[in-house]
CSV table of N, CA and C in Angstrom, one decimal:
chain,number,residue,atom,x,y,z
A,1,UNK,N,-9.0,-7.2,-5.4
A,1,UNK,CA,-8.1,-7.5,-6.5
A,1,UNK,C,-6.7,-7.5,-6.0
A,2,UNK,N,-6.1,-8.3,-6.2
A,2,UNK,CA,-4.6,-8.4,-6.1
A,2,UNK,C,-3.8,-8.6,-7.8
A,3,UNK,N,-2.7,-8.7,-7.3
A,3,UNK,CA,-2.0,-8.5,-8.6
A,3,UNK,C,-1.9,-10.1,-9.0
A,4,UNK,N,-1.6,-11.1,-8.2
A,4,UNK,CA,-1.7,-12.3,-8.6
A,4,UNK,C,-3.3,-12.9,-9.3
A,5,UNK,N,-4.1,-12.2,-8.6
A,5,UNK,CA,-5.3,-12.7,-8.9
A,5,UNK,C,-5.5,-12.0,-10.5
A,6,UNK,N,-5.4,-11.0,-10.8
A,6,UNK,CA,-5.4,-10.7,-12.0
A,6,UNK,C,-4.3,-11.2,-12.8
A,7,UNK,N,-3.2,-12.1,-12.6
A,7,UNK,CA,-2.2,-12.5,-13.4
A,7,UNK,C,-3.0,-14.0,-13.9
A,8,UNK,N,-3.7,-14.7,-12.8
A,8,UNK,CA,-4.7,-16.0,-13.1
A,8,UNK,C,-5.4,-16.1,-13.8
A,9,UNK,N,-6.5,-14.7,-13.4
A,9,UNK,CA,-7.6,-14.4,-14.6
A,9,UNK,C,-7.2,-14.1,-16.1
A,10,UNK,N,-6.1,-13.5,-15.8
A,10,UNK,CA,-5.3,-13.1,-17.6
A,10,UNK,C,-5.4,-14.9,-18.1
A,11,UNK,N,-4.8,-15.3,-17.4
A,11,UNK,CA,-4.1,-16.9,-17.8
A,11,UNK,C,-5.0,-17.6,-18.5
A,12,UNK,N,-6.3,-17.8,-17.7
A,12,UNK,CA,-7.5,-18.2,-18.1
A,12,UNK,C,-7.7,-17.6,-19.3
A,13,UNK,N,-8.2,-16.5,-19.3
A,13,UNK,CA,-8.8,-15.7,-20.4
A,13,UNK,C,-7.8,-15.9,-21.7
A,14,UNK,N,-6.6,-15.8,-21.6
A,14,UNK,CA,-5.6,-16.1,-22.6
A,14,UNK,C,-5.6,-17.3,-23.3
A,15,UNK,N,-6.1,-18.5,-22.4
A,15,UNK,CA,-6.2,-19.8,-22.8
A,15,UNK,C,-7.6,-19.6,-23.8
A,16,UNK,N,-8.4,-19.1,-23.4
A,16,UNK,CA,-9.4,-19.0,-24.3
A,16,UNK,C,-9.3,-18.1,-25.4
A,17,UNK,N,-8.9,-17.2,-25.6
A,17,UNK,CA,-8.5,-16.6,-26.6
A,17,UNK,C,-7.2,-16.9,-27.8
A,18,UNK,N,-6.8,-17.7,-27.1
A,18,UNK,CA,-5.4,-18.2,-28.2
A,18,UNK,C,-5.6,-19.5,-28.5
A,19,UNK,N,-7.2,-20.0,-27.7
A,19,UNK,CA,-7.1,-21.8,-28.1
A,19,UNK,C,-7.4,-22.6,-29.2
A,20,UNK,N,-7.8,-21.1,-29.9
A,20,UNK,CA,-7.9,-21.8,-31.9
A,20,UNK,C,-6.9,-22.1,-32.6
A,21,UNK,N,-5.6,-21.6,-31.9
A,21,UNK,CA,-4.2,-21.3,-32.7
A,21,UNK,C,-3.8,-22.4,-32.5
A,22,UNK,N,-3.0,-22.8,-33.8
A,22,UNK,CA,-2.4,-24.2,-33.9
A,22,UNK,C,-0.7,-23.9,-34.1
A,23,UNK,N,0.2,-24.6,-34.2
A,23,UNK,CA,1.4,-24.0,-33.8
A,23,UNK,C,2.5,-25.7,-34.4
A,24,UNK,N,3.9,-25.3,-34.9
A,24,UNK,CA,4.4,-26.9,-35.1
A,24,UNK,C,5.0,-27.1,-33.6
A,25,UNK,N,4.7,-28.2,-33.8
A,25,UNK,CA,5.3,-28.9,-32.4
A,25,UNK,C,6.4,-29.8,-32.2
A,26,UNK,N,7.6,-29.0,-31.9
A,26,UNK,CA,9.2,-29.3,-32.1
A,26,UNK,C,9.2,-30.9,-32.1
A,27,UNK,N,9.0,-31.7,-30.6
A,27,UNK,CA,9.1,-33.1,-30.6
A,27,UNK,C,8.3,-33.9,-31.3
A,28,UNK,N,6.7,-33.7,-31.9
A,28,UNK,CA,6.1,-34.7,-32.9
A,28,UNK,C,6.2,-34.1,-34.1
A,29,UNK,N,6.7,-33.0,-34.7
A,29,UNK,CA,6.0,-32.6,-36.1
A,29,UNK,C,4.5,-32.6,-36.4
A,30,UNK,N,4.3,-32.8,-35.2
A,30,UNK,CA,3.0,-32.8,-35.5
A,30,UNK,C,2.2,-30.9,-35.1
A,31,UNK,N,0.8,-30.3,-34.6
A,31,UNK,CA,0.8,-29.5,-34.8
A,31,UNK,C,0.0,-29.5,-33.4
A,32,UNK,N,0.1,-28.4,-32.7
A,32,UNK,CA,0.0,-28.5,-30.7
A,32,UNK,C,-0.8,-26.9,-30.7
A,33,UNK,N,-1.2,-26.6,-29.6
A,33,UNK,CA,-2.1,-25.5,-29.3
A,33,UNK,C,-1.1,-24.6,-28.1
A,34,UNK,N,-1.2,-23.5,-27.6
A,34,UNK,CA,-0.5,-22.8,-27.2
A,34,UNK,C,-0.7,-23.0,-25.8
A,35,UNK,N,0.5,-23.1,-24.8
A,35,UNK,CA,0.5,-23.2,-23.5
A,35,UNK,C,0.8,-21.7,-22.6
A,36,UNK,N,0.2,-21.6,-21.3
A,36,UNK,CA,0.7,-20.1,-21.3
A,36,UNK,C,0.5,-20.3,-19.4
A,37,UNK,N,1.3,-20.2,-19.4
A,37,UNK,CA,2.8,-20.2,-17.8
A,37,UNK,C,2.5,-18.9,-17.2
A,38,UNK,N,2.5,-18.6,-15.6
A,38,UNK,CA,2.6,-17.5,-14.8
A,38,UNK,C,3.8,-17.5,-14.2
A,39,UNK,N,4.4,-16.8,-14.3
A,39,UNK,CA,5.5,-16.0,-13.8
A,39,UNK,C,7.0,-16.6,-14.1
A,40,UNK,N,6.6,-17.6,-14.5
A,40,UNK,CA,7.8,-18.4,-14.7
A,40,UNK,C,7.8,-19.8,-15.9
A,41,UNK,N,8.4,-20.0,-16.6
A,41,UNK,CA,8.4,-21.2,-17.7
A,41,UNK,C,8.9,-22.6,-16.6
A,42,UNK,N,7.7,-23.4,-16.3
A,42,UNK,CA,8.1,-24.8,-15.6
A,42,UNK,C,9.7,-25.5,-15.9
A,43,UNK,N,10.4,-25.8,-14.7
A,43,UNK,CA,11.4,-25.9,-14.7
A,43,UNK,C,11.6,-27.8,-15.0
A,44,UNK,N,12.4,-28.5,-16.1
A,44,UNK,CA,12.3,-29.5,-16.1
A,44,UNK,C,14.0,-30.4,-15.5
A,45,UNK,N,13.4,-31.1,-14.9
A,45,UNK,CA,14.9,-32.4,-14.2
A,45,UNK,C,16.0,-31.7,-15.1
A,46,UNK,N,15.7,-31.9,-16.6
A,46,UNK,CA,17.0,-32.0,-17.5
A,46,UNK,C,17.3,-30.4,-18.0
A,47,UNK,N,17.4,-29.8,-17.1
A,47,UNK,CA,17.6,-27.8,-17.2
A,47,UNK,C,18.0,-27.9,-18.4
A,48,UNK,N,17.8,-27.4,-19.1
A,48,UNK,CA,18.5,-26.6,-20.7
A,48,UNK,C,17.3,-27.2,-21.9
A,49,UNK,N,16.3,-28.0,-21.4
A,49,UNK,CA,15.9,-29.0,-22.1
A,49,UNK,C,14.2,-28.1,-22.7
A,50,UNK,N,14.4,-27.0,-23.5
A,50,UNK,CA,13.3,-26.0,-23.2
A,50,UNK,C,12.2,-26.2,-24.5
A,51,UNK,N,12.4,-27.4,-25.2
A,51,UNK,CA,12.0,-27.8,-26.6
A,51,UNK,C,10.4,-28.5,-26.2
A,52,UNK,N,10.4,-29.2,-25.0
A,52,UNK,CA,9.1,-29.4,-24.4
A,52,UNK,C,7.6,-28.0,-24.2
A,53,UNK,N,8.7,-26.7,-24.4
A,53,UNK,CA,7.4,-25.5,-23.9
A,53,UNK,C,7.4,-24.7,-24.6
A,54,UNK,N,7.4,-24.9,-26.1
A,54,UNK,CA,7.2,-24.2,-27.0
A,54,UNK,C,6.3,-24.8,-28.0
A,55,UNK,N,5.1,-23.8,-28.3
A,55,UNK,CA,4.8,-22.5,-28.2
A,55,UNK,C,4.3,-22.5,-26.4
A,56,UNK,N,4.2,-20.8,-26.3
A,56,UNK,CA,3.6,-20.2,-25.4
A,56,UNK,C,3.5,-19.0,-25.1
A,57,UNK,N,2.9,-18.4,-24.1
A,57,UNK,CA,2.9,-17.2,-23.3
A,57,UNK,C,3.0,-17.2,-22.1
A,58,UNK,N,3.9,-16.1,-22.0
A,58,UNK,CA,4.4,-16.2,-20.2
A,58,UNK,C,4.2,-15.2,-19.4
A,59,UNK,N,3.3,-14.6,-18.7
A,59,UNK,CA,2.9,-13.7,-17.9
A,59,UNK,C,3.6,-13.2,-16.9
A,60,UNK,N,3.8,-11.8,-17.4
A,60,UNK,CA,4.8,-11.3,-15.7
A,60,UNK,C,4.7,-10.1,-15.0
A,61,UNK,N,4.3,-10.2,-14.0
A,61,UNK,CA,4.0,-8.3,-13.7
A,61,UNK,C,4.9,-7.6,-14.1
A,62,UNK,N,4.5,-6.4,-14.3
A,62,UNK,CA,5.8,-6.0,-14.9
A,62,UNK,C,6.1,-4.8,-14.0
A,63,UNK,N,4.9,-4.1,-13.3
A,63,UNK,CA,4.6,-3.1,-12.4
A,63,UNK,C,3.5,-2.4,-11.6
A,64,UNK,N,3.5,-2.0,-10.8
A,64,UNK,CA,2.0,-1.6,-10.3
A,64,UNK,C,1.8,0.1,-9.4
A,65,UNK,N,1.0,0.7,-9.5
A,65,UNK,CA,1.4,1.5,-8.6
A,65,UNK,C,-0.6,2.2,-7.9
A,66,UNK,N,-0.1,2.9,-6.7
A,66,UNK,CA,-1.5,2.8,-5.9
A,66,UNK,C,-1.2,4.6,-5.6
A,67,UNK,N,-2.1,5.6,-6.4
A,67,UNK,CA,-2.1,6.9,-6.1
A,67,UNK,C,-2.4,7.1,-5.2
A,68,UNK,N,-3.0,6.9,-4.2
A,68,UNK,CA,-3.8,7.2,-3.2
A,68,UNK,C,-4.7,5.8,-2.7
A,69,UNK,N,-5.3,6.0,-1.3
A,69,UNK,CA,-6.5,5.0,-0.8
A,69,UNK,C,-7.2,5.1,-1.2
A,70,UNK,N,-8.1,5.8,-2.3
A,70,UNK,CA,-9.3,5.7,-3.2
A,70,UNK,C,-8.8,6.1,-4.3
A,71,UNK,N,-8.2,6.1,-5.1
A,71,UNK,CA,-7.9,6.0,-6.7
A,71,UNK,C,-7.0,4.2,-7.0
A,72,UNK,N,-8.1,3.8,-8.3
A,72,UNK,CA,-7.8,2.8,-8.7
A,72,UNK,C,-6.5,2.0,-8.5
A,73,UNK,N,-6.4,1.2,-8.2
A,73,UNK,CA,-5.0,0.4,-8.8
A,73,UNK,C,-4.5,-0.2,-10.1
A,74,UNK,N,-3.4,0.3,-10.7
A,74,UNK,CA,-3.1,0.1,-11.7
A,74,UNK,C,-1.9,-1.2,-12.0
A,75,UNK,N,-1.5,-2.0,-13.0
A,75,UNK,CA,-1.2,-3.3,-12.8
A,75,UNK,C,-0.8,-3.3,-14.1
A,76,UNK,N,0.4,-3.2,-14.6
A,76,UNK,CA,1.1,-3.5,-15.6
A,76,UNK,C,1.7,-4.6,-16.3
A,77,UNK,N,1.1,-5.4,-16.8
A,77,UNK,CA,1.9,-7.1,-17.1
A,77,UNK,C,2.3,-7.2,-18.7
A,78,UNK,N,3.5,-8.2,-18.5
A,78,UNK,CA,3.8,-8.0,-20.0
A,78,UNK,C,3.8,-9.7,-20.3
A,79,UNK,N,3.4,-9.6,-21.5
A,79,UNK,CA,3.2,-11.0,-22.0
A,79,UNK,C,4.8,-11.3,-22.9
A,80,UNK,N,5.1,-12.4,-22.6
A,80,UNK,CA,6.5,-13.0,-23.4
A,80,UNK,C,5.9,-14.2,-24.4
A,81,UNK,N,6.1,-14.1,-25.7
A,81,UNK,CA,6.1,-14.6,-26.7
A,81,UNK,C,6.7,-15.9,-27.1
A,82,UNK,N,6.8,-17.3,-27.1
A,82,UNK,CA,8.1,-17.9,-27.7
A,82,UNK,C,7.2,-19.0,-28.2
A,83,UNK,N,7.7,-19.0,-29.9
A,83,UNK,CA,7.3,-19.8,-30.7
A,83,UNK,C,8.2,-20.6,-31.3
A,84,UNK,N,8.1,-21.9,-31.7
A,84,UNK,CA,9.0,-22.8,-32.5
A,84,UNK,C,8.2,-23.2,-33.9
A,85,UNK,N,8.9,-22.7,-35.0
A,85,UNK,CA,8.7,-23.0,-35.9
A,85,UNK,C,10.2,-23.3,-37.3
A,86,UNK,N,10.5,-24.4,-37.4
A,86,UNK,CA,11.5,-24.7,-38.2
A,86,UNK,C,11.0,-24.8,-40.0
A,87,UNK,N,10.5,-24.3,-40.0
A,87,UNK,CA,10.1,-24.5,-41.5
A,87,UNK,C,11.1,-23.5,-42.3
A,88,UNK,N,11.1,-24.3,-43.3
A,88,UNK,CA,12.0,-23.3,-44.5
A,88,UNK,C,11.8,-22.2,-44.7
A,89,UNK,N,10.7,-21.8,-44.7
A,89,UNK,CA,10.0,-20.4,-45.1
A,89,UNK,C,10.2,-19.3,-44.2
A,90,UNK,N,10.8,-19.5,-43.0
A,90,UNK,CA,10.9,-18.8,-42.1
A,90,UNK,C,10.0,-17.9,-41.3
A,91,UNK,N,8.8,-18.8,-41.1
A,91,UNK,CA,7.2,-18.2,-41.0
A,91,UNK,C,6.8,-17.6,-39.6
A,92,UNK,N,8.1,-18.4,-38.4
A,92,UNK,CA,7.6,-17.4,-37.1
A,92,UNK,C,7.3,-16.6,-36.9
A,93,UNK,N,8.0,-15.6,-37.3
A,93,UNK,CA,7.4,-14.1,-36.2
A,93,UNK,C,5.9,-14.1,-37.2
A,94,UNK,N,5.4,-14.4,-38.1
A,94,UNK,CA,4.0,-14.4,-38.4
A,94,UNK,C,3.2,-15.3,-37.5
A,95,UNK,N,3.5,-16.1,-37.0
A,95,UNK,CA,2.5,-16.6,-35.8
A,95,UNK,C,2.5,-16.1,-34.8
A,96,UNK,N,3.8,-15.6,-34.3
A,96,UNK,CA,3.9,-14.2,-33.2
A,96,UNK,C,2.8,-13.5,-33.5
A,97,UNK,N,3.1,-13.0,-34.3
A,97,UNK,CA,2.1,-11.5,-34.8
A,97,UNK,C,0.7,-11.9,-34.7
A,98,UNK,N,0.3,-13.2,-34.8
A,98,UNK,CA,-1.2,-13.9,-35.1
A,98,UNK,C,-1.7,-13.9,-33.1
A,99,UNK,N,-0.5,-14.4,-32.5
A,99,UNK,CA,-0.7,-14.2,-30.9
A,99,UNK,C,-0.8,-13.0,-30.5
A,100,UNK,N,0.1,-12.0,-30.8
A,100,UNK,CA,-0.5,-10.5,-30.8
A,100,UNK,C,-1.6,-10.0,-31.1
A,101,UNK,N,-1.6,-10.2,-32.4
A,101,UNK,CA,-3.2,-9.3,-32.8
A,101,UNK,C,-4.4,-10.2,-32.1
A,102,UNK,N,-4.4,-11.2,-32.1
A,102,UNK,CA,-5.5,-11.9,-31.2
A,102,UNK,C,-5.5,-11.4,-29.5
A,103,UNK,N,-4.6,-11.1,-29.1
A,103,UNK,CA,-4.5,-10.6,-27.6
A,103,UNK,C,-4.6,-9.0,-28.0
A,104,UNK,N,-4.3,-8.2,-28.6
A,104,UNK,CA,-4.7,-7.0,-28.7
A,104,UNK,C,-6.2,-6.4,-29.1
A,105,UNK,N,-6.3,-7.8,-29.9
A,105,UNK,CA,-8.5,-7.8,-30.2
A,105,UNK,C,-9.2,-7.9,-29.4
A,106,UNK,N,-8.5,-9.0,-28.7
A,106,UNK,CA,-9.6,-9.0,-27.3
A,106,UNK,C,-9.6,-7.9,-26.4
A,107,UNK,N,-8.9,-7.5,-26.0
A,107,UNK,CA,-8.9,-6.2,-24.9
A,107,UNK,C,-9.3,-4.8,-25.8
A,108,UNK,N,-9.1,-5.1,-27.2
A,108,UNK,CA,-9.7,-3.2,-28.0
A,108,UNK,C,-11.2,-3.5,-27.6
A,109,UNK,N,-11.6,-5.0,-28.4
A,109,UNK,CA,-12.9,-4.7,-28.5
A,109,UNK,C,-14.1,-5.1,-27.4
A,110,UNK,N,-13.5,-5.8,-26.3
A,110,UNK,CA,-13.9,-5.7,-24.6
A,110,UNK,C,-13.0,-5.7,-23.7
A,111,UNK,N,-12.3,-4.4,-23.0
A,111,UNK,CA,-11.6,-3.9,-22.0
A,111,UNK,C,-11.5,-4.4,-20.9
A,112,UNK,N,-12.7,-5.4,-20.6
A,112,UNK,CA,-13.5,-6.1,-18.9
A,112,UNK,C,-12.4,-7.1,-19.1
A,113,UNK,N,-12.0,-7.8,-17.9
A,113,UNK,CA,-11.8,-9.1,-17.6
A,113,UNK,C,-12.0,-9.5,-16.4
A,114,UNK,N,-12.7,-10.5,-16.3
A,114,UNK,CA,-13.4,-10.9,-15.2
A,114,UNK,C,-14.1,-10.1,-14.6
A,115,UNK,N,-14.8,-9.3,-14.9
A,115,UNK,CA,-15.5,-8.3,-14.4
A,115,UNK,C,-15.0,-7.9,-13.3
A,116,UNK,N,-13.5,-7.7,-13.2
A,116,UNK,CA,-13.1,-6.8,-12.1
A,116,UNK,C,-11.9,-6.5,-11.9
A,117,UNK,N,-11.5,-6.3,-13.5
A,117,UNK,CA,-10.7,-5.4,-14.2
A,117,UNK,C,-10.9,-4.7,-15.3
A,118,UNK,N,-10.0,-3.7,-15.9
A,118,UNK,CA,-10.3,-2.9,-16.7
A,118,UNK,C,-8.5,-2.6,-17.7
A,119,UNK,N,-8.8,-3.1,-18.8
A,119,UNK,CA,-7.6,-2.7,-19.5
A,119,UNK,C,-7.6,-1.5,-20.2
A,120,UNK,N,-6.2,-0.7,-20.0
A,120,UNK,CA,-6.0,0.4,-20.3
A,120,UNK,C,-6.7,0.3,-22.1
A,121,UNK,N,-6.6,1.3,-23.2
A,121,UNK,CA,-6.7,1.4,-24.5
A,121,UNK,C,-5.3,1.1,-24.8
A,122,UNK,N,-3.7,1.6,-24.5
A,122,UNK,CA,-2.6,1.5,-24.6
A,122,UNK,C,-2.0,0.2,-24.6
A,123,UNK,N,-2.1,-0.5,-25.3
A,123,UNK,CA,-1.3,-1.8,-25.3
A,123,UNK,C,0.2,-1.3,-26.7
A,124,UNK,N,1.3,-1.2,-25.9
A,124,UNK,CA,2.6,-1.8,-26.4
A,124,UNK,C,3.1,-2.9,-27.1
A,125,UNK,N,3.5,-3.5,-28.1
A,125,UNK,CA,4.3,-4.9,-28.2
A,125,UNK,C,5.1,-4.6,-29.4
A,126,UNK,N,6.1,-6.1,-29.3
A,126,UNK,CA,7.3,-5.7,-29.9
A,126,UNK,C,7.5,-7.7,-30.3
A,127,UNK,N,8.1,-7.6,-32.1
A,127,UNK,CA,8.5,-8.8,-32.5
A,127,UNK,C,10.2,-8.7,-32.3
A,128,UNK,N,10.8,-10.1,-31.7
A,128,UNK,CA,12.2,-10.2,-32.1
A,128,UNK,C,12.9,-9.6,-33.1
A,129,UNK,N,13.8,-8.9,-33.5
A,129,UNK,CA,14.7,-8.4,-34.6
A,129,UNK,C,15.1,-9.7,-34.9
A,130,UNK,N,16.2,-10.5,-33.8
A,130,UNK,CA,17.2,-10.8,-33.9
A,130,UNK,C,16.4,-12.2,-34.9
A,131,UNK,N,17.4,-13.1,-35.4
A,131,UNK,CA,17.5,-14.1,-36.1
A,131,UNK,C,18.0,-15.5,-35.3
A,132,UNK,N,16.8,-16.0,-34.7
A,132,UNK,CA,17.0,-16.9,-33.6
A,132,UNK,C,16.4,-18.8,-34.1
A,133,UNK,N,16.3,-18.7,-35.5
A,133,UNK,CA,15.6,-19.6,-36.0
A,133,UNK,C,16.1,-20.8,-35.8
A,134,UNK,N,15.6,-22.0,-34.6
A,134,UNK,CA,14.0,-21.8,-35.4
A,134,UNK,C,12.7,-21.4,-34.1
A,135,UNK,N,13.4,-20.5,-33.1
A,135,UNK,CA,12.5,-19.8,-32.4
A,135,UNK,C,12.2,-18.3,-32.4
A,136,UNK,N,11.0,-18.0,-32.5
A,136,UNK,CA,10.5,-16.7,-32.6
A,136,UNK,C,9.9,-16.1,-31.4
A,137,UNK,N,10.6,-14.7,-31.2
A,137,UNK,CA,9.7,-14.3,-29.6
A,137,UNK,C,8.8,-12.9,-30.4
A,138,UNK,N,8.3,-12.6,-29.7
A,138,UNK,CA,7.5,-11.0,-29.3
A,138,UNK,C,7.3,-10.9,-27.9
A,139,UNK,N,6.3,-9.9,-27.5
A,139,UNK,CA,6.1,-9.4,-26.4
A,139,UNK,C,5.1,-8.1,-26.5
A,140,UNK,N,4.1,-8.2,-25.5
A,140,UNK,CA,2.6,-7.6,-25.4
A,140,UNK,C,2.6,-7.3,-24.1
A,141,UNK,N,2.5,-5.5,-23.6
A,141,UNK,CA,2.5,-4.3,-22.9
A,141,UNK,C,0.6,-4.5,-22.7
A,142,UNK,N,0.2,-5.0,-21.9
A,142,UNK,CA,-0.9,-4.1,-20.9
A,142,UNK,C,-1.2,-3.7,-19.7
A,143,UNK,N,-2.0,-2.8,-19.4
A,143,UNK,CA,-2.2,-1.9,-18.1
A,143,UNK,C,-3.8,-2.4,-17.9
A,144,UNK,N,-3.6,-2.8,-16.7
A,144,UNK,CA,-5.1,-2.9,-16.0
A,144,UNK,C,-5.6,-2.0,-14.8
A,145,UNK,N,-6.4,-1.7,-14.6
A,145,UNK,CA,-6.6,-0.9,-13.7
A,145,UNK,C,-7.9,-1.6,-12.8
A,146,UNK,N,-8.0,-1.7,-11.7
A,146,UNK,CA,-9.1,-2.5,-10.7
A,146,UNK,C,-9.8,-1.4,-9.7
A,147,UNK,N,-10.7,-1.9,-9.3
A,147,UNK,CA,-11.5,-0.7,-7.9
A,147,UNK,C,-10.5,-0.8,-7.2
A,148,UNK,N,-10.0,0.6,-6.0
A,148,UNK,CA,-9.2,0.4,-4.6
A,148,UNK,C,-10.3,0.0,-4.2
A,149,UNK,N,-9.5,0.2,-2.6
A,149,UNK,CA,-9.7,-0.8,-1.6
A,149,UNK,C,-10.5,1.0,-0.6
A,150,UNK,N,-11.3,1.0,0.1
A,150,UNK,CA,-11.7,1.8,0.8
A,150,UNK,C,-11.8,2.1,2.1
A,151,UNK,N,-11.2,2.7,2.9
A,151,UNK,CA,-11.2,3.5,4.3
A,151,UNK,C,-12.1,2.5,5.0
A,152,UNK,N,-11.6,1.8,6.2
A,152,UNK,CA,-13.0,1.5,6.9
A,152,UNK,C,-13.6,2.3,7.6
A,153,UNK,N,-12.7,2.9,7.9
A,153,UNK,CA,-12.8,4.2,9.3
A,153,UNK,C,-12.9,5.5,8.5
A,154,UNK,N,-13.6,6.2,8.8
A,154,UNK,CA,-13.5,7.6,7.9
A,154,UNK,C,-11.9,8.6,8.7
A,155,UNK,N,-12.1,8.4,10.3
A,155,UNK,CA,-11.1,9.0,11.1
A,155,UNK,C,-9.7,8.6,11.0
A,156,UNK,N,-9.4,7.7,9.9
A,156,UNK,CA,-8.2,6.9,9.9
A,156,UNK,C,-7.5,7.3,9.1
């Protein structure tokens, strides 16, 4: 297990979990499904031009740490939120919240991913305060924890 390899697996698994959500989609008006980026939001020719990658989820390690050569590895990533919805009603951070509780369901109620990880019970998350309309962020705290790696040598 590496930390990149579990940032992949998340990706995958996220795509399947968020792929029923429908979302407005700034350039047709029309309605688009969620895209979700590692480590970084694809960078386009025309820099400032960010109306193309909304909605999504952006995956980032956030931290990791190794107790010892035989205690688990642990692997902290935080999901970034950014939704576009201009409607009068002012309905974003409610589809935030719908990408939330759908990423918080999947991990309460099976903790596995890819069978060779393990998510903590503790998931964190947080909706925008601020008033950024007509984009809405949140953000979603999990801890994974994977098998170490083991001694080849016992004398080492």
């Amino acid at each position: 297990m590496t930390a990149l390899e579990l940032v992949e697996d998340l990706a995958d698994e996220l795509g399947k979990v968020l792929g029923h959500l429908a979302f407005p989609d700034e350039l047709s008006g029309e309605t688009t499904g969620i895209s979700v980026y590692q480590f970084g939001i694809p960078i386009e020719e025309t820099r400032g031009d960010r109306r193309k990658k909304f909605p999504y989820v952006l995956i980032l390690p956030d931290e990791g740490a190794v107790e010892s050569a035989s205690s688990p590895w642990s692997v902290r990533v935080q999901l970034l939120i950014g939704i576009f919805d201009d409607g009068k009603e002012n309905q974003g951070k409610r589809h935030v919240l719908n990408v939330i509780h759908d990423v918080c369901e999947r991990f309460l109620r099976d903790p596995v991913l890819a069978g060779r990880y393990y998510a903590d019970e503790g998931i964190t998350w947080v909706v925008d305060k601020e008033e950024e309309h007509p984009y809405h962020y949140g953000a979603v705290w999990l801890s994974f924890v994977a098998a170490a790696f083991r001694r080849e040598n016992e004398l080492a």
